[in-house]
Amino acid sequence: MVLPLPIKPGSGEDAVRFINLEAYPDLFDDMHKGFPEPRSYGAKSPVAVAAPRSRTLEVHTVGAFEASYVPTPADFSRLSRRFRLPDGTWEKLPGYAGFGFAVFKLKQGNRHVHPMSFSFPTAMPDKLFFPTLHIHDGEVHEKAEFDHTLYCQTAKTPRPDWSESPQLALQFMKAGETQGIVLPNEHIYRRKLYGELANTDWLVKARAVA
């Protein structure tokens, strides 16, 4: 899985911090419990900048996964061969020229899938970025089949088509086991994406940073 990220320019090759949530396997099950019922539909895409190097990019162990951070599209040639997409894939998407990329893969022979996360300095501090663009076999299509659930915490409901948890996160989640990615004393917002939708990433207005 390759996820484009709007990394703040000049952040370096260690810009992404991978977060192992292996100890909280029910994270998304618990998050789901905080909601009555769903909804659905589409959005847009963004920009940023960085610079290539020559050595092979570092591979991180994150529980059952191996992960790597690719600073720019030009750096995919430095990625371990076991992670690579077909050459020229990202050139088909010029809007991602200034992005970095988080790459994940289950370890060889591992069937134990658990939640994982990452944090990074963003080039879009006033927005939350959800990397939902689909690329299969190096091909990019205008529409794609979605079966996704997006969650976030913001100062208020992102848009009318998002639902808000009636309770605070601490009332239905083990927020202390999320390594800081869930704020216990705030509500969580949810958006369901299902069916054939515009093949793009999602953006929502972010909370003001204190």
mmCIF file of C-alpha atoms in Angstrom:
data_model
loop_
_atom_site.group_PDB
_atom_site.id
_atom_site.type_symbol
_atom_site.label_atom_id
_atom_site.label_comp_id
_atom_site.label_asym_id
_atom_site.label_seq_id
_atom_site.Cartn_x
_atom_site.Cartn_y
_atom_site.Cartn_z
ATOM 1 C CA MET A 1 0.000 0.000 0.000
ATOM 2 C CA VAL A 2 1.402 3.393 -1.053
ATOM 3 C CA LEU A 3 -0.112 6.538 0.497
ATOM 4 C CA PRO A 4 0.719 10.028 -0.859
ATOM 5 C CA LEU A 5 1.307 12.590 1.917
ATOM 6 C CA PRO A 6 1.424 16.420 1.762
ATOM 7 C CA ILE A 7 4.741 16.695 3.645
ATOM 8 C CA LYS A 8 6.022 20.133 4.635
ATOM 9 C CA PRO A 9 8.917 21.035 2.261
ATOM 10 C CA GLY A 10 12.421 20.492 3.637
ATOM 11 C CA SER A 11 11.318 17.997 6.321
ATOM 12 C CA GLY A 12 14.012 15.428 5.432
ATOM 13 C CA GLU A 13 14.004 11.640 5.090
ATOM 14 C CA ASP A 14 12.858 10.996 8.659
ATOM 15 C CA ALA A 15 9.771 13.229 8.344
ATOM 16 C CA VAL A 16 7.315 10.372 8.890
ATOM 17 C CA ARG A 17 7.010 8.725 12.334
ATOM 18 C CA PHE A 18 5.398 5.283 12.073
ATOM 19 C CA ILE A 19 3.147 4.311 15.011
ATOM 20 C CA ASN A 20 2.684 0.642 15.907
ATOM 21 C CA LEU A 21 -0.851 -0.009 17.222
ATOM 22 C CA GLU A 22 -0.417 -3.786 17.462
ATOM 23 C CA ALA A 23 -1.257 -3.631 21.187
ATOM 24 C CA TYR A 24 -4.722 -2.213 20.400
ATOM 25 C CA PRO A 25 -6.086 -4.597 17.728
ATOM 26 C CA ASP A 26 -9.709 -3.542 18.379
ATOM 27 C CA LEU A 27 -9.085 0.174 17.827
ATOM 28 C CA PHE A 28 -11.415 0.513 14.831
ATOM 29 C CA ASP A 29 -14.006 -1.863 16.306
ATOM 30 C CA ASP A 30 -14.180 0.335 19.409
ATOM 31 C CA MET A 31 -14.301 3.499 17.300
ATOM 32 C CA HIS A 32 -17.213 2.037 15.336
ATOM 33 C CA LYS A 33 -19.125 1.411 18.604
ATOM 34 C CA GLY A 34 -19.260 5.157 19.231
ATOM 35 C CA PHE A 35 -21.679 5.739 16.336
ATOM 36 C CA PRO A 36 -25.398 5.157 15.780
ATOM 37 C CA GLU A 37 -25.627 4.913 11.921
ATOM 38 C CA PRO A 38 -23.736 5.780 8.635
ATOM 39 C CA ARG A 39 -23.937 7.883 5.304
ATOM 40 C CA SER A 40 -21.710 8.457 1.979
ATOM 41 C CA TYR A 41 -19.711 10.400 -1.028
ATOM 42 C CA GLY A 42 -16.603 12.336 -2.816
ATOM 43 C CA ALA A 43 -13.766 15.276 -2.769
ATOM 44 C CA LYS A 44 -10.436 16.944 -4.115
ATOM 45 C CA SER A 45 -6.528 16.985 -4.197
ATOM 46 C CA PRO A 46 -3.405 19.208 -3.016
ATOM 47 C CA VAL A 47 0.495 20.230 -3.186
ATOM 48 C CA ALA A 48 4.136 20.402 -1.484
ATOM 49 C CA VAL A 49 8.055 19.866 -2.198
ATOM 50 C CA ALA A 50 11.355 17.957 -1.188
ATOM 51 C CA ALA A 51 14.620 16.468 -2.742
ATOM 52 C CA PRO A 52 16.113 13.075 -3.820
ATOM 53 C CA ARG A 53 19.183 11.255 -2.374
ATOM 54 C CA SER A 54 21.092 8.184 -3.581
ATOM 55 C CA ARG A 55 21.141 5.441 -0.923
ATOM 56 C CA THR A 56 18.336 2.884 -0.436
ATOM 57 C CA LEU A 57 15.522 4.222 1.729
ATOM 58 C CA GLU A 58 15.229 2.922 5.292
ATOM 59 C CA VAL A 59 12.737 0.128 6.004
ATOM 60 C CA HIS A 60 10.971 0.285 9.413
ATOM 61 C CA THR A 61 9.403 -2.613 11.311
ATOM 62 C CA VAL A 62 5.934 -1.645 12.578
ATOM 63 C CA GLY A 63 4.489 -4.750 14.247
ATOM 64 C CA ALA A 64 3.375 -7.151 11.491
ATOM 65 C CA PHE A 65 4.247 -4.592 8.796
ATOM 66 C CA GLU A 66 7.318 -3.278 7.050
ATOM 67 C CA ALA A 67 7.132 0.409 6.163
ATOM 68 C CA SER A 68 9.198 2.997 4.362
ATOM 69 C CA TYR A 69 8.992 6.729 3.640
ATOM 70 C CA VAL A 70 9.636 7.984 0.097
ATOM 71 C CA PRO A 71 10.421 11.765 0.154
ATOM 72 C CA THR A 72 9.488 12.483 -3.518
ATOM 73 C CA PRO A 73 8.251 10.577 -6.610
ATOM 74 C CA ALA A 74 11.856 10.632 -7.921
ATOM 75 C CA ASP A 75 12.932 8.626 -4.849
ATOM 76 C CA PHE A 76 10.851 5.545 -5.710
ATOM 77 C CA SER A 77 13.955 4.192 -7.488
ATOM 78 C CA ARG A 78 15.647 4.089 -4.050
ATOM 79 C CA LEU A 79 12.852 2.042 -2.514
ATOM 80 C CA SER A 80 13.469 -1.602 -1.609
ATOM 81 C CA ARG A 81 12.368 -3.733 -4.600
ATOM 82 C CA ARG A 82 9.737 -5.567 -2.538
ATOM 83 C CA PHE A 83 7.773 -2.281 -2.208
ATOM 84 C CA ARG A 84 7.917 -0.930 -5.751
ATOM 85 C CA LEU A 85 5.049 0.000 -8.085
ATOM 86 C CA PRO A 86 5.518 -0.105 -11.881
ATOM 87 C CA ASP A 87 7.813 2.694 -13.151
ATOM 88 C CA GLY A 88 6.009 5.889 -14.183
ATOM 89 C CA THR A 89 2.945 5.302 -11.971
ATOM 90 C CA TRP A 90 3.115 8.669 -10.198
ATOM 91 C CA GLU A 91 4.044 10.564 -13.387
ATOM 92 C CA LYS A 92 0.448 9.865 -14.451
ATOM 93 C CA LEU A 93 -0.640 12.063 -11.529
ATOM 94 C CA PRO A 94 1.174 15.423 -11.865
ATOM 95 C CA GLY A 95 -0.711 16.828 -8.840
ATOM 96 C CA TYR A 96 1.500 14.665 -6.584
ATOM 97 C CA ALA A 97 4.872 15.955 -7.811
ATOM 98 C CA GLY A 98 5.625 17.651 -4.463
ATOM 99 C CA PHE A 99 4.330 14.864 -2.199
ATOM 100 C CA GLY A 100 6.107 12.335 -0.004
ATOM 101 C CA PHE A 101 4.824 8.735 0.249
ATOM 102 C CA ALA A 102 4.293 6.237 3.084
ATOM 103 C CA VAL A 103 4.676 2.634 1.913
ATOM 104 C CA PHE A 104 3.395 -0.385 3.889
ATOM 105 C CA LYS A 105 3.614 -4.126 3.346
ATOM 106 C CA LEU A 106 2.775 -7.135 5.513
ATOM 107 C CA LYS A 107 5.898 -9.066 6.475
ATOM 108 C CA GLN A 108 6.543 -12.238 4.461
ATOM 109 C CA GLY A 109 4.167 -14.994 5.565
ATOM 110 C CA ASN A 110 2.399 -12.782 8.127
ATOM 111 C CA ARG A 111 -1.401 -13.006 8.250
ATOM 112 C CA HIS A 112 -1.839 -10.963 11.438
ATOM 113 C CA VAL A 113 -3.289 -7.585 10.377
ATOM 114 C CA HIS A 114 -3.507 -4.878 13.033
ATOM 115 C CA PRO A 115 -4.083 -1.092 13.072
ATOM 116 C CA MET A 116 -1.126 1.165 12.343
ATOM 117 C CA SER A 117 -0.647 4.883 11.970
ATOM 118 C CA PHE A 118 1.920 7.604 11.294
ATOM 119 C CA SER A 119 2.453 11.311 11.861
ATOM 120 C CA PHE A 120 4.234 13.894 9.717
ATOM 121 C CA PRO A 121 4.798 17.666 9.401
ATOM 122 C CA THR A 122 2.067 18.744 6.987
ATOM 123 C CA ALA A 123 2.198 21.289 4.182
ATOM 124 C CA MET A 124 -1.539 21.873 4.766
ATOM 125 C CA PRO A 125 -1.926 22.752 8.489
ATOM 126 C CA ASP A 126 -5.499 24.013 8.007
ATOM 127 C CA LYS A 127 -6.728 20.715 6.495
ATOM 128 C CA LEU A 128 -6.911 17.005 7.283
ATOM 129 C CA PHE A 129 -5.741 14.875 4.377
ATOM 130 C CA PHE A 130 -7.162 11.389 3.751
ATOM 131 C CA PRO A 131 -5.143 9.441 1.122
ATOM 132 C CA THR A 132 -7.981 7.594 -0.620
ATOM 133 C CA LEU A 133 -6.768 7.639 -4.241
ATOM 134 C CA HIS A 134 -6.817 4.090 -5.705
ATOM 135 C CA ILE A 135 -4.081 2.756 -7.994
ATOM 136 C CA HIS A 136 -4.208 -0.875 -9.065
ATOM 137 C CA ASP A 137 -1.507 -2.504 -11.225
ATOM 138 C CA GLY A 138 -0.044 0.903 -12.041
ATOM 139 C CA GLU A 139 -3.313 2.157 -13.580
ATOM 140 C CA VAL A 140 -5.240 5.255 -12.467
ATOM 141 C CA HIS A 141 -8.984 5.434 -13.242
ATOM 142 C CA GLU A 142 -11.378 8.392 -12.899
ATOM 143 C CA LYS A 143 -13.657 6.357 -10.635
ATOM 144 C CA ALA A 144 -12.980 3.547 -8.166
ATOM 145 C CA GLU A 145 -14.883 1.183 -5.872
ATOM 146 C CA PHE A 146 -14.814 2.505 -2.303
ATOM 147 C CA ASP A 147 -15.521 0.673 0.947
ATOM 148 C CA HIS A 148 -13.892 3.112 3.382
ATOM 149 C CA THR A 149 -14.691 4.673 6.732
ATOM 150 C CA LEU A 150 -12.988 7.991 7.543
ATOM 151 C CA TYR A 151 -12.641 9.173 11.152
ATOM 152 C CA CYS A 152 -11.361 12.469 12.512
ATOM 153 C CA GLN A 153 -11.456 14.842 15.468
ATOM 154 C CA THR A 154 -11.992 18.526 14.671
ATOM 155 C CA ALA A 155 -13.322 21.558 16.547
ATOM 156 C CA LYS A 156 -16.746 21.042 14.921
ATOM 157 C CA THR A 157 -18.519 18.783 12.412
ATOM 158 C CA PRO A 158 -16.414 18.879 9.196
ATOM 159 C CA ARG A 159 -19.506 18.972 6.931
ATOM 160 C CA PRO A 160 -23.192 17.977 7.229
ATOM 161 C CA ASP A 161 -22.484 14.568 5.638
ATOM 162 C CA TRP A 162 -20.251 13.558 8.591
ATOM 163 C CA SER A 163 -21.792 12.036 11.713
ATOM 164 C CA GLU A 164 -20.691 12.911 15.254
ATOM 165 C CA SER A 165 -20.241 10.413 18.082
ATOM 166 C CA PRO A 166 -22.839 11.144 20.811
ATOM 167 C CA GLN A 167 -20.188 10.454 23.476
ATOM 168 C CA LEU A 168 -16.624 11.566 24.102
ATOM 169 C CA ALA A 169 -13.924 9.220 22.776
ATOM 170 C CA LEU A 170 -12.947 8.049 26.295
ATOM 171 C CA GLN A 171 -16.458 6.649 26.771
ATOM 172 C CA PHE A 172 -16.149 4.038 24.022
ATOM 173 C CA MET A 173 -12.399 3.756 23.308
ATOM 174 C CA LYS A 174 -9.192 2.954 25.177
ATOM 175 C CA ALA A 175 -7.763 6.346 24.189
ATOM 176 C CA GLY A 176 -4.687 5.788 26.371
ATOM 177 C CA GLU A 177 -3.630 2.934 24.076
ATOM 178 C CA THR A 178 -3.721 5.029 20.886
ATOM 179 C CA GLN A 179 -0.329 6.713 21.521
ATOM 180 C CA GLY A 180 -1.870 10.164 21.341
ATOM 181 C CA ILE A 181 -3.697 9.870 18.010
ATOM 182 C CA VAL A 182 -7.140 9.932 19.700
ATOM 183 C CA LEU A 183 -8.012 12.817 22.041
ATOM 184 C CA PRO A 184 -10.022 11.262 24.923
ATOM 185 C CA ASN A 185 -12.107 14.321 25.874
ATOM 186 C CA GLU A 186 -13.425 15.104 22.408
ATOM 187 C CA HIS A 187 -16.014 13.666 20.049
ATOM 188 C CA ILE A 188 -15.101 11.693 16.928
ATOM 189 C CA TYR A 189 -16.557 12.350 13.471
ATOM 190 C CA ARG A 190 -17.170 9.692 10.842
ATOM 191 C CA ARG A 191 -17.781 9.547 7.094
ATOM 192 C CA LYS A 192 -18.629 6.371 5.120
ATOM 193 C CA LEU A 193 -17.508 6.093 1.490
ATOM 194 C CA TYR A 194 -19.114 3.221 -0.363
ATOM 195 C CA GLY A 195 -19.636 2.301 -4.010
ATOM 196 C CA GLU A 196 -18.181 3.757 -7.219
ATOM 197 C CA LEU A 197 -16.898 7.274 -6.458
ATOM 198 C CA ALA A 198 -14.491 9.851 -7.875
ATOM 199 C CA ASN A 199 -11.005 8.375 -7.544
ATOM 200 C CA THR A 200 -9.385 11.096 -5.462
ATOM 201 C CA ASP A 201 -8.106 11.989 -1.999
ATOM 202 C CA TRP A 202 -10.281 13.632 0.645
ATOM 203 C CA LEU A 203 -9.668 16.927 2.456
ATOM 204 C CA VAL A 204 -11.543 18.379 5.428
ATOM 205 C CA LYS A 205 -10.978 21.573 7.409
ATOM 206 C CA ALA A 206 -8.691 20.902 10.382
ATOM 207 C CA ARG A 207 -8.797 22.142 13.971
ATOM 208 C CA ALA A 208 -6.799 25.234 14.887
ATOM 209 C CA VAL A 209 -3.418 24.149 16.293
ATOM 210 C CA ALA A 210 -2.969 25.363 19.900
#
